[in-house]
Amino acid sequence: MLFFLPLSPYQANAVPDFGKYTKELKTLIDEADHILLICHINPDGDAVGAMLALRRWILYNGKDPGMISPNALQKFLLWMEDVDRVLDFHHNIEAGTAMINEADLIIMVDFNSTSRMGKAEPLVIASKAKKVMIDHHPDPTQFADLLISDVSRSSTSELVYYLVGGMGGGEFSDPDYITAVYVGIITDTGNFEHGYYSGDTMRTVGHLLDMGVDKERVFNHIFSNFSADRIRLKGFALHNRMVVHPELHTAYIWLTKEDLDKFNHEKGDTEGFANTLLTMRGIVLSVLFVERSGFVKMSLRSKSTFNANELSRRCFNGGGHRNAAGGEMKGSIEEVVEHFEKTLPLFREELEAAAGELMK
Ligand code: 5GP
Ligand code: MN
């Protein structure tokens, strides 16, 4: 059965058939013996938050689901309760394969295409388990038996909160559950600085605060937990590696492997760099290019109407949301940046239109 709800953020309260989703999801959970939750590769706070939150709810209902991440979690999330139960598939392929093969229900969270599962993808596709996808990215692949896709939600974690509410958990106040939902919301919105958030998001946050979520503790772990090296890396990147094209309303940063080594880079250290560029007047698109072994990973952020998702798909075989997307491309950093420099002018009209919107 397929449910798909492409709603605008302003229709968040008018979700038709929401009861059908939750009923179907509840039935699948009730009928399953071995539930497995899986998030996307390089999971962010929302992917991990949604997975942990859902696990707490299912655990409360008497079942203990396994959890897989396609690769290792970022350091800034390691304080969260139960993260030690998340299997890093990349480093535990045998154990992960057994978990996938044993599952009779696989719930995928915070991604819209099977390719986001990394090396676990073929195993999940081949699995006979029932599959559910819970996500808030646009244009999901129609792969799961039950697709719960709601782009009006700030985060998959917010969507999980509403699904749990629909399954009778409106007052579920397990501290690890409310913390996980809160982590997902504040990471996907940069603590309400960007991304989509609606009245529903704020009502959710209000309820989480009423139930006692420790917002200072979460904020400190997520946003005030940087090493001195990371702060210096950011200074270096802004000073030495930033390129601005005012006429194209675009700014970007490129970092080589040597740059990262010089500042003892750890996973997650470059999080937020692209957002900083967007605070520059007149800039509607920012990109961070980071060199890895044989390929380059990029993070795109945009403002107003400029569709970073579209650019990432066309230019870098990536994807994401309108204002936050990512991708990767084979080649050296010089080649990838050159490819971007050549492609960017093709988007001049859209960039100018978005900048025009901002000046209104
Ligand atoms: P970030 O820049 O924070 O890594 O990612 C921003 C958004 O783009 C997230 O919603 C993330 O899921 C998505 N994203 C990041 N990298 C990729 C990618 O390689 N492929 C696709 N399809 N989406 C990505
Ligand atoms: Mn998300």
Short mmCIF file of C-alpha atoms and ligand atoms in Angstrom, two decimals:
data_model
loop_
_atom_site.label_atom_id
_atom_site.label_comp_id
_atom_site.label_asym_id
_atom_site.label_seq_id
_atom_site.Cartn_x
_atom_site.Cartn_y
_atom_site.Cartn_z
CA MET A 1 0.00 0.00 0.00
CA LEU A 2 1.33 3.41 -0.92
CA PHE A 3 0.62 6.67 0.83
CA PHE A 4 2.23 9.86 -0.35
CA LEU A 5 1.53 13.35 0.88
CA PRO A 6 3.26 16.22 -0.90
CA LEU A 7 2.00 19.02 1.31
CA SER A 8 3.06 22.59 1.72
CA PRO A 9 4.29 23.51 5.20
CA TYR A 10 1.14 25.49 5.73
CA GLN A 11 -1.11 22.48 5.34
CA ALA A 12 0.54 20.59 8.14
CA ASN A 13 -2.65 20.50 10.15
CA ALA A 14 -4.73 19.30 7.24
CA VAL A 15 -3.09 15.95 6.52
CA PRO A 16 -5.80 13.78 5.00
CA ASP A 17 -5.87 10.10 5.88
CA PHE A 18 -3.20 10.47 8.53
CA GLY A 19 -5.13 7.89 10.52
CA LYS A 20 -4.65 5.39 7.71
CA TYR A 21 -0.86 5.75 7.86
CA THR A 22 -0.68 5.25 11.56
CA LYS A 23 -3.13 2.34 11.53
CA GLU A 24 -1.18 0.57 8.82
CA LEU A 25 2.14 1.26 10.55
CA LYS A 26 0.76 0.05 13.88
CA THR A 27 -0.50 -3.17 12.28
CA LEU A 28 2.88 -3.83 10.66
CA ILE A 29 4.66 -3.25 13.99
CA ASP A 30 2.14 -5.40 15.89
CA GLU A 31 2.52 -8.27 13.43
CA ALA A 32 6.32 -8.25 13.19
CA ASP A 33 8.64 -10.40 15.27
CA HIS A 34 11.98 -8.96 14.16
CA ILE A 35 11.92 -5.25 13.49
CA LEU A 36 14.92 -3.47 12.02
CA LEU A 37 15.36 0.30 11.77
CA ILE A 38 17.83 1.74 9.29
CA CYS A 39 18.87 5.33 8.60
CA HIS A 40 20.83 6.92 5.76
CA ILE A 41 24.60 6.94 5.25
CA ASN A 42 26.50 9.73 7.06
CA PRO A 43 23.50 10.09 9.35
CA ASP A 44 22.72 13.52 10.74
CA GLY A 45 20.93 14.31 13.98
CA ASP A 46 17.54 13.86 12.37
CA ALA A 47 18.30 10.41 10.95
CA VAL A 48 19.65 9.20 14.29
CA GLY A 49 17.00 11.07 16.31
CA ALA A 50 14.14 9.59 14.28
CA MET A 51 15.59 6.09 14.56
CA LEU A 52 16.20 6.28 18.32
CA ALA A 53 12.79 7.88 18.95
CA LEU A 54 10.97 5.20 17.00
CA ARG A 55 12.91 2.50 18.81
CA ARG A 56 11.90 3.89 22.23
CA TRP A 57 8.25 3.81 21.21
CA ILE A 58 8.42 0.27 19.81
CA LEU A 59 10.36 -0.85 22.90
CA TYR A 60 7.63 0.64 25.10
CA ASN A 61 5.21 -1.53 23.12
CA GLY A 62 7.10 -4.68 23.99
CA LYS A 63 9.42 -5.21 21.02
CA ASP A 64 13.13 -4.50 20.78
CA PRO A 65 14.05 -3.42 17.26
CA GLY A 66 17.60 -3.60 15.93
CA MET A 67 19.18 -0.44 14.50
CA ILE A 68 21.63 -0.07 11.62
CA SER A 69 23.50 2.92 10.27
CA PRO A 70 25.21 2.34 6.90
CA ASN A 71 28.42 3.84 8.36
CA ALA A 72 29.81 5.26 11.59
CA LEU A 73 27.94 7.93 13.54
CA GLN A 74 29.38 11.40 13.90
CA LYS A 75 31.02 12.20 17.21
CA PHE A 76 28.61 14.97 18.16
CA LEU A 77 25.79 12.42 18.48
CA LEU A 78 27.60 9.88 20.63
CA TRP A 79 26.21 11.26 23.90
CA MET A 80 22.70 10.12 22.96
CA GLU A 81 21.19 7.21 24.86
CA ASP A 82 21.26 3.89 22.98
CA VAL A 83 23.63 5.03 20.20
CA ASP A 84 25.87 2.15 21.23
CA ARG A 85 23.09 -0.14 20.01
CA VAL A 86 23.28 1.27 16.47
CA LEU A 87 25.29 -1.14 14.32
CA ASP A 88 27.82 0.51 12.02
CA PHE A 89 27.18 -1.62 8.92
CA HIS A 90 30.36 -0.58 7.13
CA HIS A 91 32.51 -2.05 9.89
CA ASN A 92 30.24 -4.98 10.84
CA ILE A 93 29.02 -6.35 7.54
CA GLU A 94 28.55 -9.90 8.79
CA ALA A 95 26.50 -8.97 11.84
CA GLY A 96 24.56 -6.39 9.82
CA THR A 97 23.77 -8.91 7.10
CA ALA A 98 22.41 -11.30 9.72
CA MET A 99 20.21 -8.53 11.15
CA ILE A 100 18.81 -7.68 7.72
CA ASN A 101 18.21 -11.32 6.84
CA GLU A 102 16.45 -11.99 10.14
CA ALA A 103 14.13 -8.97 9.93
CA ASP A 104 10.49 -9.37 8.97
CA LEU A 105 9.86 -5.61 9.10
CA ILE A 106 12.41 -3.02 7.97
CA ILE A 107 11.66 0.62 8.72
CA MET A 108 13.82 3.11 6.79
CA VAL A 109 14.03 6.61 8.20
CA ASP A 110 15.03 10.02 6.82
CA PHE A 111 15.84 9.12 3.22
CA ASN A 112 13.95 8.82 -0.01
CA SER A 113 16.04 6.52 -2.18
CA THR A 114 17.56 3.09 -1.57
CA SER A 115 21.01 4.29 -2.68
CA ARG A 116 21.27 6.16 0.62
CA MET A 117 21.77 2.85 2.44
CA GLY A 118 25.32 2.38 1.13
CA LYS A 119 26.51 -1.21 1.21
CA ALA A 120 23.33 -2.34 2.95
CA GLU A 121 21.23 -1.39 -0.10
CA PRO A 122 21.28 -4.70 -2.06
CA LEU A 123 20.56 -6.72 1.08
CA VAL A 124 17.58 -4.58 2.05
CA ILE A 125 16.25 -4.70 -1.51
CA ALA A 126 16.58 -8.50 -1.58
CA SER A 127 15.03 -8.95 1.86
CA LYS A 128 11.59 -10.54 2.05
CA ALA A 129 10.70 -8.32 5.03
CA LYS A 130 7.85 -5.82 4.81
CA LYS A 131 9.32 -2.38 4.23
CA VAL A 132 8.30 1.02 5.49
CA MET A 133 9.90 4.32 4.54
CA ILE A 134 9.32 7.32 6.84
CA ASP A 135 10.73 10.52 5.38
CA HIS A 136 10.33 14.22 4.64
CA HIS A 137 12.47 14.67 1.48
CA PRO A 138 10.77 15.53 -1.81
CA ASP A 139 10.25 13.01 -4.62
CA PRO A 140 10.69 9.69 -2.84
CA THR A 141 11.32 6.48 -4.78
CA GLN A 142 8.29 4.22 -4.61
CA PHE A 143 10.09 1.30 -3.09
CA ALA A 144 8.54 0.48 0.29
CA ASP A 145 5.30 -1.40 1.00
CA LEU A 146 4.28 1.59 3.08
CA LEU A 147 5.65 4.98 2.16
CA ILE A 148 5.02 7.69 4.73
CA SER A 149 6.37 10.80 3.06
CA ASP A 150 5.47 14.21 4.37
CA VAL A 151 7.54 17.12 3.07
CA SER A 152 5.63 19.53 5.30
CA ARG A 153 7.57 18.28 8.33
CA SER A 154 10.70 20.02 9.58
CA SER A 155 12.32 16.68 10.12
CA THR A 156 11.66 12.97 10.04
CA SER A 157 11.79 13.14 13.84
CA GLU A 158 8.81 15.53 13.86
CA LEU A 159 6.98 13.12 11.56
CA VAL A 160 7.79 10.24 13.93
CA TYR A 161 6.37 12.32 16.82
CA TYR A 162 3.06 12.70 14.93
CA LEU A 163 3.02 9.03 13.95
CA VAL A 164 3.62 7.97 17.55
CA GLY A 165 0.84 10.37 18.57
CA GLY A 166 -1.41 8.70 16.00
CA MET A 167 -0.55 5.29 17.41
CA GLY A 168 -1.71 6.33 20.88
CA GLY A 169 1.56 7.80 22.16
CA GLY A 170 0.48 11.45 22.31
CA GLU A 171 1.61 11.68 25.92
CA PHE A 172 4.58 9.31 25.61
CA SER A 173 7.13 11.12 27.76
CA ASP A 174 10.05 8.69 27.86
CA PRO A 175 13.05 11.04 28.35
CA ASP A 176 15.13 9.37 25.63
CA TYR A 177 12.21 9.58 23.21
CA ILE A 178 11.57 13.28 23.75
CA THR A 179 15.30 14.03 23.57
CA ALA A 180 15.67 12.12 20.30
CA VAL A 181 12.72 13.95 18.68
CA TYR A 182 14.13 17.28 19.85
CA VAL A 183 17.60 16.47 18.47
CA GLY A 184 16.07 15.72 15.06
CA ILE A 185 14.11 18.97 14.97
CA ILE A 186 16.91 21.27 16.05
CA THR A 187 19.53 19.69 13.79
CA ASP A 188 17.37 19.81 10.66
CA THR A 189 16.41 23.43 11.33
CA GLY A 190 19.81 24.57 12.69
CA ASN A 191 18.06 25.46 15.94
CA PHE A 192 15.26 27.18 13.95
CA GLU A 193 17.61 29.16 11.75
CA HIS A 194 16.87 27.48 8.41
CA GLY A 195 14.99 24.60 6.83
CA TYR A 196 11.24 24.16 6.99
CA TYR A 197 9.42 24.56 10.21
CA SER A 198 5.78 25.18 10.83
CA GLY A 199 3.35 25.93 13.59
CA ASP A 200 3.19 22.17 14.09
CA THR A 201 6.93 22.09 14.66
CA MET A 202 6.65 24.76 17.31
CA ARG A 203 3.69 23.01 18.94
CA THR A 204 5.76 19.82 18.98
CA VAL A 205 8.67 21.67 20.56
CA GLY A 206 6.31 23.26 23.09
CA HIS A 207 5.04 19.83 24.06
CA LEU A 208 8.57 18.41 24.30
CA LEU A 209 9.54 21.30 26.59
CA ASP A 210 6.42 20.73 28.69
CA MET A 211 7.44 17.09 29.01
CA GLY A 212 10.83 18.16 30.31
CA VAL A 213 13.28 17.96 27.43
CA ASP A 214 16.59 19.46 28.56
CA LYS A 215 17.11 22.02 25.79
CA GLU A 216 20.36 23.48 27.19
CA ARG A 217 21.97 20.07 27.43
CA VAL A 218 20.94 19.15 23.88
CA PHE A 219 22.02 22.52 22.48
CA ASN A 220 25.43 22.23 24.13
CA HIS A 221 26.04 18.76 22.75
CA ILE A 222 24.95 19.67 19.22
CA PHE A 223 25.99 23.28 18.71
CA SER A 224 28.60 24.19 21.35
CA ASN A 225 30.83 21.19 21.36
CA PHE A 226 33.59 22.05 18.93
CA SER A 227 37.31 21.38 19.32
CA ALA A 228 39.81 24.24 19.06
CA ASP A 229 41.06 22.59 15.84
CA ARG A 230 37.57 22.76 14.35
CA ILE A 231 37.21 26.45 15.15
CA ARG A 232 40.65 27.07 13.57
CA LEU A 233 39.71 25.00 10.51
CA LYS A 234 36.66 27.19 10.04
CA GLY A 235 38.78 30.33 10.30
CA PHE A 236 41.23 28.92 7.77
CA ALA A 237 38.44 27.89 5.39
CA LEU A 238 36.80 31.32 5.49
CA HIS A 239 40.09 33.16 5.12
CA ASN A 240 41.98 31.00 2.62
CA ARG A 241 39.48 28.81 0.83
CA MET A 242 36.41 30.93 0.22
CA VAL A 243 35.40 31.99 -3.29
CA VAL A 244 32.59 34.52 -3.81
CA HIS A 245 30.77 35.20 -7.08
CA PRO A 246 28.58 38.20 -6.19
CA GLU A 247 27.08 38.37 -9.69
CA LEU A 248 25.92 34.76 -9.38
CA HIS A 249 24.89 35.23 -5.72
CA THR A 250 27.06 32.24 -4.85
CA ALA A 251 29.86 31.56 -2.40
CA TYR A 252 31.77 28.36 -1.80
CA ILE A 253 34.56 26.83 0.24
CA TRP A 254 36.88 24.09 -0.92
CA LEU A 255 39.02 22.00 1.40
CA THR A 256 41.70 19.50 0.41
CA LYS A 257 42.61 16.38 2.32
CA GLU A 258 45.82 18.09 3.43
CA ASP A 259 43.81 21.00 4.84
CA LEU A 260 41.73 18.58 6.88
CA ASP A 261 44.80 16.71 8.12
CA LYS A 262 46.47 19.95 9.15
CA PHE A 263 43.58 20.66 11.51
CA ASN A 264 43.19 17.07 12.78
CA HIS A 265 39.81 16.86 11.12
CA GLU A 266 37.19 14.65 12.70
CA LYS A 267 33.91 13.59 11.13
CA GLY A 268 31.35 16.37 11.48
CA ASP A 269 33.89 19.20 11.82
CA THR A 270 32.77 20.94 8.62
CA GLU A 271 29.09 20.82 9.59
CA GLY A 272 27.63 24.33 9.33
CA PHE A 273 30.36 25.87 7.13
CA ALA A 274 28.02 26.22 4.14
CA ASN A 275 25.37 27.82 6.34
CA THR A 276 27.83 30.48 7.45
CA LEU A 277 28.34 31.57 3.83
CA LEU A 278 24.60 32.08 3.45
CA THR A 279 24.74 34.84 6.05
CA MET A 280 26.59 36.99 3.46
CA ARG A 281 24.46 39.73 1.92
CA GLY A 282 23.13 38.87 -1.54
CA ILE A 283 24.21 35.22 -1.41
CA VAL A 284 21.50 32.66 -2.15
CA LEU A 285 23.66 29.59 -2.82
CA SER A 286 26.56 28.24 -0.82
CA VAL A 287 28.56 25.09 -1.34
CA LEU A 288 31.18 23.31 0.70
CA PHE A 289 33.48 20.97 -1.22
CA VAL A 290 35.47 18.51 0.83
CA GLU A 291 38.06 16.23 -0.75
CA ARG A 292 37.94 12.57 0.17
CA SER A 293 39.87 9.62 -1.32
CA GLY A 294 39.16 9.72 -5.05
CA PHE A 295 35.97 11.74 -4.74
CA VAL A 296 34.62 15.00 -3.41
CA LYS A 297 31.67 15.38 -1.06
CA MET A 298 29.63 18.52 -1.28
CA SER A 299 27.05 20.22 0.88
CA LEU A 300 24.75 22.79 -0.68
CA ARG A 301 22.63 25.36 1.11
CA SER A 302 20.35 27.89 -0.49
CA LYS A 303 17.95 30.69 0.34
CA SER A 304 14.51 31.61 -0.89
CA THR A 305 13.44 30.06 -4.20
CA PHE A 306 16.79 28.68 -5.33
CA ASN A 307 16.54 24.90 -5.58
CA ALA A 308 19.78 23.37 -4.30
CA ASN A 309 18.24 19.91 -4.64
CA GLU A 310 17.80 20.41 -8.38
CA LEU A 311 21.35 21.71 -8.84
CA SER A 312 22.76 18.83 -6.82
CA ARG A 313 20.83 16.29 -8.88
CA ARG A 314 21.89 17.77 -12.20
CA CYS A 315 25.45 18.66 -11.30
CA PHE A 316 26.53 16.11 -8.71
CA ASN A 317 24.15 13.17 -8.91
CA GLY A 318 22.96 14.11 -5.42
CA GLY A 319 19.73 15.20 -3.81
CA GLY A 320 18.12 16.58 -0.66
CA HIS A 321 15.71 19.40 0.05
CA ARG A 322 15.14 22.66 -1.79
CA ASN A 323 17.35 24.64 0.59
CA ALA A 324 19.73 21.92 1.81
CA ALA A 325 21.18 19.27 -0.42
CA GLY A 326 24.29 17.19 -0.90
CA GLY A 327 26.08 15.01 -3.36
CA GLU A 328 29.40 13.54 -4.31
CA MET A 329 31.48 13.31 -7.43
CA LYS A 330 34.51 11.31 -8.50
CA GLY A 331 37.70 13.22 -9.23
CA SER A 332 40.14 15.59 -7.59
CA ILE A 333 38.90 18.68 -5.81
CA GLU A 334 40.25 20.86 -8.63
CA GLU A 335 38.27 18.90 -11.24
CA VAL A 336 35.07 18.97 -9.25
CA VAL A 337 35.30 22.68 -8.51
CA GLU A 338 36.02 23.33 -12.18
CA HIS A 339 32.93 21.31 -13.14
CA PHE A 340 30.90 23.39 -10.70
CA GLU A 341 32.33 26.67 -12.03
CA LYS A 342 31.31 25.64 -15.56
CA THR A 343 27.82 24.51 -14.55
CA LEU A 344 26.92 27.37 -12.22
CA PRO A 345 26.29 30.03 -14.92
CA LEU A 346 23.54 27.79 -16.34
CA PHE A 347 21.58 28.60 -13.18
CA ARG A 348 22.06 32.37 -13.47
CA GLU A 349 18.38 33.09 -14.01
CA GLU A 350 17.25 31.04 -11.01
CA LEU A 351 20.00 32.55 -8.83
CA GLU A 352 19.02 36.10 -9.81
CA ALA A 353 15.34 35.36 -9.25
CA ALA A 354 16.05 33.98 -5.78
CA ALA A 355 18.22 37.00 -4.92
CA GLY A 356 15.42 39.26 -6.19
CA GLU A 357 12.96 37.53 -3.86
CA LEU A 358 15.27 38.20 -0.94
CA MET A 359 15.46 41.91 -1.65
CA LYS A 360 11.68 42.33 -1.54
P1 5GP B 1 24.35 17.64 4.30
O1 5GP B 1 24.89 18.72 3.44
O2 5GP B 1 23.97 18.11 5.65
O3 5GP B 1 25.21 16.41 4.29
O4 5GP B 1 23.00 17.19 3.61
C1 5GP B 1 21.94 18.06 3.34
C2 5GP B 1 20.76 17.30 2.81
O5 5GP B 1 21.10 16.67 1.56
C3 5GP B 1 20.26 16.19 3.70
O6 5GP B 1 18.85 16.19 3.62
C4 5GP B 1 20.83 14.93 3.12
O7 5GP B 1 20.00 13.86 3.37
C5 5GP B 1 20.93 15.28 1.64
N1 5GP B 1 22.13 14.68 1.04
C6 5GP B 1 23.42 14.84 1.42
N2 5GP B 1 24.26 14.15 0.65
C7 5GP B 1 23.50 13.52 -0.27
C8 5GP B 1 23.80 12.64 -1.36
O8 5GP B 1 24.96 12.28 -1.65
N3 5GP B 1 22.73 12.18 -2.09
C9 5GP B 1 21.45 12.56 -1.81
N4 5GP B 1 20.46 12.08 -2.56
N5 5GP B 1 21.14 13.39 -0.80
C10 5GP B 1 22.14 13.86 -0.03
MN MN B 2 15.94 14.95 7.93
#
